[in-house]
Amino acid sequence: EAGMGVSPELGDAAAVTALLATFDTPNESIQFKWAFPDYYSFEPSYTAEFEVTDATPGGILKLYGDLKSSATTAEKTVGFTWSDPAVGPLNTDRTTNAVIVGSGYFPNIEADIPARGSTKAGNAMYLIDADTGGLIGNSTGTCSSISSGSGSSSGCAIIGDVSNGRKNALQADPTAAGQAYSTTVEKAYIGDIDGKYWRFNFTAAGAISVTQMVNTSQPIYASSALLFIGTAEVYMFFSTGSDLLPSTADGGTGPFSLYGLKDNAPASGATTKFTIALGTGERPSTSPSVAGDIVFYTTTTEIAAAPCTDFTGRLYAVTFAGGAAYDSALDINETLDKDESKVVTTIAGRATAPFIVDQHLFLAAAGAGGVNIEAFGDPEDFNNGVGQIGVRILSWREIR
């Protein structure tokens, strides 16, 4: 093959070395495009150590480099990059493509960093041009604050902070969407650590309009899942709290809940379709998953006799309207009772997110007893062959 001008297989060590070298070679096929904040806004020589009272391990935070005082206000609102972006076109001809991302968490130390001054970091949403790295519709580097539950801005919007013992942040991943049958991204949903759940609407010119959907008063750390009914109705599912954080003011003291909302657009706000209160010490493991008209959540509860070592995971299955979706493993009478438990099954260990593919749901957990993986669905019923399109689960039953 090499004689035909085709590169050797990547199993060849020389080919692997050549591929890796491409990343260090200017003007090759893989090019560095941009960074936000811009690399020229960084001061790599800055170092500092801070004592913090949030959930940072050991209570000590060390910085190796930070922003220059000349950085723009929008750049100074960027925190730790824990919010994974959503990417999509803002117009039908795909000439404007946006990276939609929250600023991520940042400890309450800005006043102790000379270059940052009074600019708070962590509670902003950005529309970044995927081609240039600049804020769409914003050439000044400013960032407008939205403090009343609604408002508008361009390229960057700050949702504020509430004095409740937690430093607010848009830490979760935004869940982006558009109108039915549209190829453009027009909005994104995300919750903040103060407990407010937001909808951000966008235009191709970079205008952002912000609407508060609900205030749960409990921190929202994970992303949400969406369900579209017909051409107009949008349902949002998320949870409060996190099993990665301790029961302190920063982690949220509970009890936590699983939420289902219906977007009231074009009117303001949302209608709460259901709230499932979790038990003492029970916390969501991660973001929910939607299949058909069913939403699946996982939670984890520490076993009191072995804290931080052993856990019990739960899998919840709920209809989009809030009812139990299946006969629960807690009663197993092969009947969907009126007061049926929404807990489908329990699993030993800390639960992962539910993974749904080809009419089956997979769930893993790790604890004192090791790693456990469970699969739900008919083991004889798989639709997908090599190259076939994935089928979303519509109904399922547990095979014992």
Short mmCIF file of C-alpha atoms in Angstrom, two decimals:
data_model
loop_
_atom_site.label_atom_id
_atom_site.label_comp_id
_atom_site.label_asym_id
_atom_site.label_seq_id
_atom_site.Cartn_x
_atom_site.Cartn_y
_atom_site.Cartn_z
CA GLU A 1 0.00 0.00 0.00
CA ALA A 2 2.88 2.34 0.72
CA GLY A 3 4.00 2.00 -2.90
CA MET A 4 0.54 3.19 -3.98
CA GLY A 5 0.88 6.42 -2.03
CA VAL A 6 -1.32 5.22 0.85
CA SER A 7 -0.06 5.80 4.39
CA PRO A 8 0.81 2.67 6.41
CA GLU A 9 -1.69 1.43 8.94
CA LEU A 10 -1.60 3.19 12.30
CA GLY A 11 -0.28 -0.03 13.80
CA ASP A 12 3.07 1.01 12.32
CA ALA A 13 5.04 2.89 15.01
CA ALA A 14 6.54 5.24 12.43
CA ALA A 15 3.07 6.16 11.17
CA VAL A 16 1.89 6.89 14.71
CA THR A 17 4.92 9.10 15.33
CA ALA A 18 4.28 10.96 12.08
CA LEU A 19 0.63 11.49 12.99
CA LEU A 20 1.48 12.86 16.43
CA ALA A 21 4.08 15.17 14.89
CA THR A 22 1.30 16.71 12.80
CA PHE A 23 -0.09 18.34 15.93
CA ASP A 24 3.22 20.22 16.40
CA THR A 25 3.64 21.20 12.76
CA PRO A 26 2.28 24.63 11.75
CA ASN A 27 -0.03 24.87 8.75
CA GLU A 28 -0.71 21.12 8.61
CA SER A 29 -4.17 19.60 8.49
CA ILE A 30 -4.77 19.95 12.25
CA GLN A 31 -4.47 23.61 13.17
CA PHE A 32 -4.89 25.55 16.37
CA LYS A 33 -7.71 28.02 15.71
CA TRP A 34 -8.40 30.00 18.87
CA ALA A 35 -8.83 30.00 22.63
CA PHE A 36 -11.33 31.79 24.83
CA PRO A 37 -10.02 33.65 26.77
CA ASP A 38 -7.43 34.50 24.17
CA TYR A 39 -3.93 33.16 24.82
CA TYR A 40 -2.62 36.73 24.75
CA SER A 41 -4.82 37.44 27.77
CA PHE A 42 -2.96 34.89 29.94
CA GLU A 43 -0.10 35.57 32.31
CA PRO A 44 1.71 32.21 32.69
CA SER A 45 4.16 33.46 35.32
CA TYR A 46 1.43 34.18 37.89
CA THR A 47 1.29 31.70 40.77
CA ALA A 48 -0.77 31.74 43.97
CA GLU A 49 -2.16 29.45 46.65
CA PHE A 50 -5.53 29.98 48.34
CA GLU A 51 -7.37 28.43 51.25
CA VAL A 52 -10.96 27.80 50.18
CA THR A 53 -14.00 26.55 52.06
CA ASP A 54 -15.88 24.98 49.16
CA ALA A 55 -15.59 21.29 48.26
CA THR A 56 -12.05 21.61 46.87
CA PRO A 57 -10.09 18.56 48.15
CA GLY A 58 -7.85 19.56 51.04
CA GLY A 59 -9.23 23.11 51.09
CA ILE A 60 -6.22 24.35 49.10
CA LEU A 61 -6.31 25.74 45.55
CA LYS A 62 -3.12 26.44 43.59
CA LEU A 63 -3.08 28.54 40.43
CA TYR A 64 -0.32 28.22 37.87
CA GLY A 65 -1.02 31.15 35.58
CA ASP A 66 -4.12 33.33 35.29
CA LEU A 67 -5.50 36.24 33.29
CA LYS A 68 -3.78 39.55 32.76
CA SER A 69 -5.37 42.76 33.99
CA SER A 70 -5.79 43.73 30.31
CA ALA A 71 -8.15 40.81 29.67
CA THR A 72 -11.70 41.81 28.75
CA THR A 73 -14.53 41.68 31.26
CA ALA A 74 -16.07 38.72 29.41
CA GLU A 75 -12.78 36.83 29.57
CA LYS A 76 -12.56 37.45 33.32
CA THR A 77 -15.97 35.84 33.82
CA VAL A 78 -14.61 32.46 32.64
CA GLY A 79 -14.13 29.94 35.44
CA PHE A 80 -12.85 26.38 35.38
CA THR A 81 -13.96 24.78 32.12
CA TRP A 82 -16.31 22.17 33.57
CA SER A 83 -19.19 23.04 31.23
CA ASP A 84 -18.93 21.01 28.01
CA PRO A 85 -20.16 23.08 25.04
CA ALA A 86 -22.98 22.47 22.61
CA VAL A 87 -22.18 23.37 19.00
CA GLY A 88 -24.57 24.21 16.19
CA PRO A 89 -25.55 26.64 13.41
CA LEU A 90 -27.50 29.76 14.27
CA ASN A 91 -28.79 30.28 10.71
CA THR A 92 -30.06 28.02 7.95
CA ASP A 93 -27.10 28.50 5.60
CA ARG A 94 -24.71 27.54 8.42
CA THR A 95 -22.52 30.60 7.96
CA THR A 96 -22.67 31.35 11.69
CA ASN A 97 -21.89 28.41 13.96
CA ALA A 98 -21.86 28.85 17.72
CA VAL A 99 -20.06 27.19 20.59
CA ILE A 100 -22.64 27.48 23.40
CA VAL A 101 -21.06 27.04 26.81
CA GLY A 102 -21.34 28.07 30.45
CA SER A 103 -18.42 29.62 32.25
CA GLY A 104 -17.85 26.76 34.69
CA TYR A 105 -17.28 26.99 38.43
CA PHE A 106 -14.72 29.36 39.98
CA PRO A 107 -14.05 29.71 43.74
CA ASN A 108 -14.77 32.94 45.56
CA ILE A 109 -11.19 34.24 45.25
CA GLU A 110 -11.43 36.90 42.53
CA ALA A 111 -10.85 39.79 44.94
CA ASP A 112 -7.52 38.20 45.96
CA ILE A 113 -6.24 37.99 42.38
CA PRO A 114 -4.89 41.45 41.45
CA ALA A 115 -5.61 41.17 37.73
CA ARG A 116 -9.25 40.12 38.20
CA GLY A 117 -10.42 42.84 40.57
CA SER A 118 -14.16 42.95 41.15
CA THR A 119 -15.21 40.85 38.14
CA LYS A 120 -16.89 37.65 39.31
CA ALA A 121 -16.23 34.45 37.38
CA GLY A 122 -18.39 31.39 36.81
CA ASN A 123 -21.94 32.62 36.19
CA ALA A 124 -21.96 33.58 32.51
CA MET A 125 -23.22 31.96 29.31
CA TYR A 126 -21.35 32.52 26.02
CA LEU A 127 -22.11 32.40 22.32
CA ILE A 128 -18.66 31.91 20.78
CA ASP A 129 -18.07 31.96 17.04
CA ALA A 130 -16.81 28.48 16.14
CA ASP A 131 -14.62 29.92 13.37
CA THR A 132 -13.01 32.92 15.09
CA GLY A 133 -13.36 32.32 18.82
CA GLY A 134 -14.94 35.74 19.35
CA LEU A 135 -18.24 36.44 21.09
CA ILE A 136 -20.95 36.59 18.43
CA GLY A 137 -22.39 40.10 18.13
CA ASN A 138 -20.05 41.41 20.82
CA SER A 139 -16.89 43.29 19.84
CA THR A 140 -16.39 45.13 23.14
CA GLY A 141 -15.70 42.16 25.43
CA THR A 142 -18.37 43.27 27.90
CA CYS A 143 -20.93 40.98 29.51
CA SER A 144 -24.39 42.15 30.58
CA SER A 145 -25.90 41.04 33.89
CA ILE A 146 -29.39 39.50 34.07
CA SER A 147 -30.58 39.82 37.65
CA SER A 148 -34.40 39.95 37.48
CA GLY A 149 -35.09 36.52 35.99
CA SER A 150 -35.24 37.79 32.42
CA GLY A 151 -33.33 40.12 30.14
CA SER A 152 -31.18 40.33 27.01
CA SER A 153 -27.54 40.65 26.05
CA SER A 154 -25.16 40.04 23.12
CA GLY A 155 -22.66 37.20 22.95
CA CYS A 156 -22.40 36.88 26.72
CA ALA A 157 -24.92 37.01 29.59
CA ILE A 158 -24.34 36.93 33.37
CA ILE A 159 -27.13 35.36 35.45
CA GLY A 160 -26.01 36.75 38.81
CA ASP A 161 -25.45 35.25 42.25
CA VAL A 162 -27.64 34.72 45.31
CA SER A 163 -26.26 35.02 48.85
CA ASN A 164 -26.95 31.48 50.08
CA GLY A 165 -23.56 30.10 51.09
CA ARG A 166 -22.75 28.79 47.60
CA LYS A 167 -20.78 30.52 44.86
CA ASN A 168 -23.06 30.50 41.83
CA ALA A 169 -21.91 29.04 38.53
CA LEU A 170 -23.14 27.64 35.25
CA GLN A 171 -21.22 24.43 35.78
CA ALA A 172 -23.48 22.02 33.87
CA ASP A 173 -23.42 21.30 30.15
CA PRO A 174 -26.01 23.32 28.21
CA THR A 175 -28.65 21.31 26.33
CA ALA A 176 -29.23 23.04 23.00
CA ALA A 177 -32.24 22.74 20.70
CA GLY A 178 -34.17 24.41 17.89
CA GLN A 179 -37.71 24.46 16.58
CA ALA A 180 -39.29 21.25 15.29
CA TYR A 181 -37.86 20.21 11.90
CA SER A 182 -35.37 23.11 11.99
CA THR A 183 -31.62 22.69 11.40
CA THR A 184 -30.68 25.73 13.45
CA VAL A 185 -29.97 26.04 17.17
CA GLU A 186 -32.21 28.65 18.73
CA LYS A 187 -32.07 27.99 22.48
CA ALA A 188 -30.28 26.19 25.27
CA TYR A 189 -31.35 25.04 28.74
CA ILE A 190 -29.09 24.92 31.79
CA GLY A 191 -29.34 25.04 35.58
CA ASP A 192 -27.06 26.92 37.97
CA ILE A 193 -25.64 26.20 41.43
CA ASP A 194 -28.08 28.65 43.02
CA GLY A 195 -30.83 26.28 41.88
CA LYS A 196 -32.30 28.33 39.06
CA TYR A 197 -33.10 26.67 35.73
CA TRP A 198 -32.72 28.89 32.64
CA ARG A 199 -33.64 29.07 28.99
CA PHE A 200 -31.34 31.09 26.72
CA ASN A 201 -32.73 32.04 23.30
CA PHE A 202 -30.33 33.09 20.52
CA THR A 203 -30.35 34.89 17.19
CA ALA A 204 -27.78 34.63 14.40
CA ALA A 205 -26.67 38.17 15.31
CA GLY A 206 -25.65 36.97 18.77
CA ALA A 207 -28.56 38.41 20.75
CA ILE A 208 -29.32 36.39 23.87
CA SER A 209 -32.64 36.60 25.69
CA VAL A 210 -32.72 34.95 29.10
CA THR A 211 -35.74 33.51 30.92
CA GLN A 212 -35.82 31.81 34.32
CA MET A 213 -37.84 28.61 34.10
CA VAL A 214 -37.99 27.69 37.79
CA ASN A 215 -36.13 28.27 41.05
CA THR A 216 -35.53 25.00 42.92
CA SER A 217 -33.37 26.58 45.68
CA GLN A 218 -31.09 23.53 45.41
CA PRO A 219 -27.89 23.38 43.33
CA ILE A 220 -28.09 21.98 39.80
CA TYR A 221 -24.77 20.44 38.79
CA ALA A 222 -25.58 18.12 35.87
CA SER A 223 -27.03 18.73 32.43
CA SER A 224 -30.67 18.15 31.53
CA ALA A 225 -32.50 16.02 28.98
CA LEU A 226 -35.18 17.27 26.58
CA LEU A 227 -38.28 15.67 25.10
CA PHE A 228 -40.27 17.15 22.21
CA ILE A 229 -43.98 16.33 21.95
CA GLY A 230 -45.45 17.27 18.58
CA THR A 231 -44.06 20.43 16.99
CA ALA A 232 -44.29 22.87 19.88
CA GLU A 233 -44.19 21.26 23.33
CA VAL A 234 -40.79 20.91 25.00
CA TYR A 235 -40.24 19.06 28.27
CA MET A 236 -37.08 19.44 30.37
CA PHE A 237 -35.77 16.91 32.89
CA PHE A 238 -33.00 17.46 35.44
CA SER A 239 -32.09 16.86 39.06
CA THR A 240 -30.65 18.82 41.99
CA GLY A 241 -27.61 17.88 44.03
CA SER A 242 -24.65 15.63 43.26
CA ASP A 243 -23.28 12.44 44.77
CA LEU A 244 -19.76 13.76 44.19
CA LEU A 245 -20.11 16.50 46.80
CA PRO A 246 -20.40 16.44 50.60
CA SER A 247 -23.47 17.51 52.58
CA THR A 248 -22.36 21.10 53.12
CA ALA A 249 -23.68 24.46 52.02
CA ASP A 250 -21.53 24.24 48.89
CA GLY A 251 -22.72 20.76 47.96
CA GLY A 252 -26.32 21.43 48.95
CA THR A 253 -27.77 19.90 52.09
CA GLY A 254 -30.84 18.23 50.57
CA PRO A 255 -33.23 16.64 50.36
CA PHE A 256 -32.70 16.71 46.61
CA SER A 257 -35.26 16.13 43.86
CA LEU A 258 -35.83 14.93 40.31
CA TYR A 259 -37.67 17.47 38.15
CA GLY A 260 -39.80 17.43 35.04
CA LEU A 261 -40.87 20.76 33.48
CA LYS A 262 -42.86 21.84 30.44
CA ASP A 263 -41.68 24.98 28.66
CA ASN A 264 -44.46 27.58 28.52
CA ALA A 265 -43.01 29.28 25.42
CA PRO A 266 -44.03 31.58 23.86
CA ALA A 267 -45.25 32.57 27.32
CA SER A 268 -42.71 33.00 30.10
CA GLY A 269 -41.50 30.40 32.54
CA ALA A 270 -42.36 26.72 32.79
CA THR A 271 -44.95 24.42 34.31
CA THR A 272 -43.65 21.88 36.80
CA LYS A 273 -45.05 18.50 35.70
CA PHE A 274 -43.51 16.49 38.53
CA THR A 275 -41.07 16.67 41.42
CA ILE A 276 -39.76 13.46 42.98
CA ALA A 277 -38.24 14.05 46.42
CA LEU A 278 -35.28 11.80 47.15
CA GLY A 279 -34.65 10.05 50.45
CA THR A 280 -32.22 11.10 53.17
CA GLY A 281 -28.68 10.92 51.82
CA GLU A 282 -29.89 10.03 48.31
CA ARG A 283 -28.30 12.08 45.55
CA PRO A 284 -28.50 12.11 41.75
CA SER A 285 -25.60 10.36 40.06
CA THR A 286 -25.60 12.33 36.82
CA SER A 287 -27.90 13.73 34.13
CA PRO A 288 -31.04 11.80 33.07
CA SER A 289 -31.65 10.03 29.77
CA VAL A 290 -34.82 10.07 27.65
CA ALA A 291 -36.06 7.23 25.46
CA GLY A 292 -39.43 7.44 23.74
CA ASP A 293 -41.64 9.20 26.25
CA ILE A 294 -39.82 7.79 29.30
CA VAL A 295 -37.15 9.57 31.34
CA PHE A 296 -34.58 7.60 33.34
CA TYR A 297 -32.70 8.93 36.36
CA THR A 298 -30.06 7.29 38.54
CA THR A 299 -29.28 8.11 42.18
CA THR A 300 -26.78 6.97 44.76
CA THR A 301 -27.13 6.60 48.53
CA GLU A 302 -24.13 6.05 50.79
CA ILE A 303 -24.40 3.10 53.14
CA ALA A 304 -24.09 4.55 56.64
CA ALA A 305 -21.90 1.73 57.91
CA ALA A 306 -19.32 2.33 55.18
CA PRO A 307 -19.43 6.00 54.09
CA CYS A 308 -17.45 6.93 50.99
CA THR A 309 -16.86 3.21 50.42
CA ASP A 310 -20.15 1.44 49.79
CA PHE A 311 -23.29 2.66 48.05
CA THR A 312 -26.69 1.67 46.74
CA GLY A 313 -27.78 2.89 43.32
CA ARG A 314 -31.35 3.36 42.13
CA LEU A 315 -32.82 3.52 38.66
CA TYR A 316 -35.99 5.61 38.25
CA ALA A 317 -38.26 5.37 35.21
CA VAL A 318 -40.92 8.07 34.86
CA THR A 319 -43.29 9.08 32.08
CA PHE A 320 -42.93 12.62 30.80
CA ALA A 321 -46.07 13.52 32.80
CA GLY A 322 -44.60 12.12 36.04
CA GLY A 323 -46.20 8.68 36.44
CA ALA A 324 -44.38 5.39 37.00
CA ALA A 325 -43.35 3.90 33.67
CA TYR A 326 -42.99 0.21 34.55
CA ASP A 327 -43.80 -2.39 37.15
CA SER A 328 -41.23 -1.74 39.86
CA ALA A 329 -38.75 -4.35 41.03
CA LEU A 330 -39.79 -3.33 44.53
CA ASP A 331 -43.16 -5.10 44.25
CA ILE A 332 -42.95 -7.24 41.06
CA ASN A 333 -46.61 -8.09 40.57
CA GLU A 334 -46.57 -7.63 36.78
CA THR A 335 -49.15 -4.87 37.14
CA LEU A 336 -48.70 -1.11 36.79
CA ASP A 337 -50.49 -0.09 39.97
CA LYS A 338 -51.94 3.35 40.60
CA ASP A 339 -49.37 3.98 43.36
CA GLU A 340 -46.54 2.15 41.58
CA SER A 341 -43.03 3.02 42.73
CA LYS A 342 -41.02 5.02 40.22
CA VAL A 343 -37.90 3.08 41.28
CA VAL A 344 -37.47 0.35 38.69
CA THR A 345 -34.56 -1.43 40.35
CA THR A 346 -31.68 -1.05 42.78
CA ILE A 347 -28.05 -1.93 42.18
CA ALA A 348 -25.10 -2.33 44.56
CA GLY A 349 -22.60 0.51 44.22
CA ARG A 350 -22.50 4.07 42.91
CA ALA A 351 -24.66 4.25 39.79
CA THR A 352 -23.57 5.61 36.42
CA ALA A 353 -25.79 7.41 33.96
CA PRO A 354 -28.30 5.12 32.22
CA PHE A 355 -27.12 4.31 28.69
CA ILE A 356 -29.81 3.46 26.15
CA VAL A 357 -29.17 1.77 22.81
CA ASP A 358 -31.04 -0.69 20.59
CA GLN A 359 -34.09 -1.15 22.85
CA HIS A 360 -31.89 -1.86 25.86
CA LEU A 361 -30.78 0.08 28.90
CA PHE A 362 -27.36 -0.47 30.44
CA LEU A 363 -26.43 0.60 33.95
CA ALA A 364 -23.15 0.17 35.81
CA ALA A 365 -22.23 0.66 39.44
CA ALA A 366 -19.03 0.45 41.49
CA GLY A 367 -18.71 -0.08 45.24
CA ALA A 368 -17.15 -2.21 47.93
CA GLY A 369 -18.26 -5.33 46.08
CA GLY A 370 -16.58 -4.33 42.83
CA VAL A 371 -18.04 -3.27 39.50
CA ASN A 372 -21.50 -4.41 38.48
CA ILE A 373 -23.12 -3.95 35.06
CA GLU A 374 -26.79 -4.68 34.44
CA ALA A 375 -28.71 -4.74 31.16
CA PHE A 376 -32.47 -4.34 30.85
CA GLY A 377 -34.52 -5.47 27.89
CA ASP A 378 -35.19 -8.69 26.01
CA PRO A 379 -31.85 -10.46 25.39
CA GLU A 380 -33.29 -12.05 22.24
CA ASP A 381 -34.49 -8.77 20.73
CA PHE A 382 -31.72 -6.72 19.12
CA ASN A 383 -32.49 -4.74 15.97
CA ASN A 384 -29.11 -3.30 15.13
CA GLY A 385 -26.72 -5.02 12.81
CA VAL A 386 -23.46 -3.60 11.49
CA GLY A 387 -24.13 -0.23 9.94
CA GLN A 388 -27.78 -0.01 10.94
CA ILE A 389 -29.32 3.02 12.59
CA GLY A 390 -29.83 2.93 16.36
CA VAL A 391 -33.36 2.39 17.64
CA ARG A 392 -34.53 4.26 20.72
CA ILE A 393 -36.20 2.19 23.42
CA LEU A 394 -39.98 2.52 23.54
CA SER A 395 -40.83 -0.25 25.99
CA TRP A 396 -38.90 -2.82 27.94
CA ARG A 397 -39.15 -5.60 30.45
CA GLU A 398 -36.60 -7.10 32.80
CA ILE A 399 -35.59 -10.71 32.04
CA ARG A 400 -34.77 -12.78 35.12
#
